[in-house]
Amino acid sequence: MKDLVYERSIAGSLVKKEFGAVNHPHMESTVEIFKFEEQQRSLVHLKTIKHELLKSVNDIVVLGAEQFYATRDHYFTNFFLVLLEMVMDLRWTYILFYSPREVKVVAKGFSSANGITISPDKKYIYVADVLDKNIHVMKKHDNWDLTQLKVIQLGTLVDNLTVDPDTGDILAGCHPNAIKLLMYNTEDPPGSEVLRIQNAVSEEPRISTEYANNGSVLQGSSVASVYQGKLLIGTVFHKALYCVL
Ligand SMILES: *[C@@H]1O[C@H](CO)[C@@H](O)[C@H](O)[C@H]1NC(C)=O
Ligand SMILES: *[C@@H]1O[C@H](CO)[C@@H](O)[C@H](O)[C@H]1NC(C)=O
């Protein structure tokens, strides 16, 4: 990776041997495709994907070879227009489907589409709307279009989503207090919150708190991942926390 400049690689997703990562060179968005070399445990860069609809990319979920869904978290790229977009709640952000043959918007109307992930059976897509403080459960169709099944309100700013591979539960890295995150004060730091959503597709999803802290231990949690009874929590700019469940 010596010859590649990764200014801010914010999200990635691995399917079989192919790995996709979001990159933001010079305030633009690209998706970088890598091949995972299992023996060497290394990534080999294959290609850079750019497209006029691939703007302000927040997260992706890889579906196959050079195929993915991507969330767009802002419609505008200019800072003041982004503020205007948020204040006026324009809801112009969307989910894009990308493949070498077809690129299309498959769901729209989000305040700010953020984290995205897929259910273990590959039938449903979960997407976090960070400003609306909720998760949209979407059904995936054969033509890659998405239709909304339900919205799960969480009352906290939902950032990245992952799925527990053993149970299919959604794990959401959340920001309980946005103001403290934006106006950082060491005396009164932002806290952390990780929610677990069981049976997201059912009539009665169950929401429980997997981890919560006022900032004394962990600040600004943005992602959580579980693997065989172990929980790893990542943050926007603080450290990572490892817990045995
Ligand atoms: C999660 O989201 C935040 C901001 O939305 C980003 O900075 C961070 O890198 C993301 N982490 C992962 C693992 O996707
Ligand atoms: C956070 O919680 C700890 C104990 O759990 C407490 O000592 C500390 O004062 C709290 N900090 C804030 C900023 O509320």
CSV table of N, CA and C and ligand atoms in Angstrom, one decimal, residues 8-12 58-59 114 159-160 222-223 236, ligand 1:
chain,number,residue,atom,x,y,z
A,8,ARG,N,-8.6,9.2,4.7
A,8,ARG,CA,-9.5,8.9,5.8
A,8,ARG,C,-10.4,7.7,5.3
A,9,SER,N,-9.9,6.5,5.6
A,9,SER,CA,-10.6,5.3,5.2
A,9,SER,C,-11.6,5.0,6.3
A,10,ILE,N,-12.9,5.3,6.1
A,10,ILE,CA,-13.9,5.2,7.2
A,10,ILE,C,-14.6,4.0,7.3
A,11,ALA,N,-14.7,3.1,6.3
A,11,ALA,CA,-15.5,2.0,6.5
A,11,ALA,C,-15.1,0.9,5.5
A,12,GLY,N,-15.4,-0.3,5.9
A,12,GLY,CA,-15.0,-1.4,5.0
A,12,GLY,C,-15.9,-2.6,5.2
A,58,ASN,N,-20.6,7.3,3.2
A,58,ASN,CA,-20.4,7.0,4.6
A,58,ASN,C,-20.0,5.6,4.8
A,59,ASP,N,-20.7,4.7,4.3
A,59,ASP,CA,-20.4,3.2,4.5
A,59,ASP,C,-20.9,2.4,3.3
A,114,ASN,N,-26.4,6.5,7.2
A,114,ASN,CA,-25.0,6.3,7.7
A,114,ASN,C,-24.6,4.9,7.6
A,159,ASP,N,-24.7,5.3,14.6
A,159,ASP,CA,-23.6,5.5,13.6
A,159,ASP,C,-23.4,4.2,12.8
A,160,ASN,N,-22.4,3.4,13.1
A,160,ASN,CA,-22.2,2.2,12.3
A,160,ASN,C,-23.0,1.0,12.8
A,222,SER,N,-18.5,4.5,18.0
A,222,SER,CA,-19.1,4.7,16.7
A,222,SER,C,-19.4,3.3,16.0
A,223,VAL,N,-18.8,2.2,16.6
A,223,VAL,CA,-19.0,0.9,16.0
A,223,VAL,C,-18.7,-0.2,17.0
A,236,VAL,N,-14.9,7.4,17.5
A,236,VAL,CA,-14.6,8.4,16.4
A,236,VAL,C,-13.1,8.8,16.6
B,1,LIG,C1,-18.1,4.5,11.8
B,1,LIG,O1,-18.6,5.8,11.5
B,1,LIG,C2,-17.8,6.9,11.7
B,1,LIG,C3,-18.5,8.1,11.3
B,1,LIG,O2,-19.7,7.9,10.8
B,1,LIG,C4,-16.4,6.7,11.1
B,1,LIG,O3,-15.6,7.8,11.4
B,1,LIG,C5,-15.8,5.4,11.5
B,1,LIG,O4,-14.6,5.2,10.9
B,1,LIG,C6,-16.7,4.2,11.2
B,1,LIG,N1,-16.1,3.0,11.6
B,1,LIG,C7,-16.2,1.8,11.0
B,1,LIG,C8,-15.5,0.6,11.6
B,1,LIG,O5,-17.0,1.6,10.1
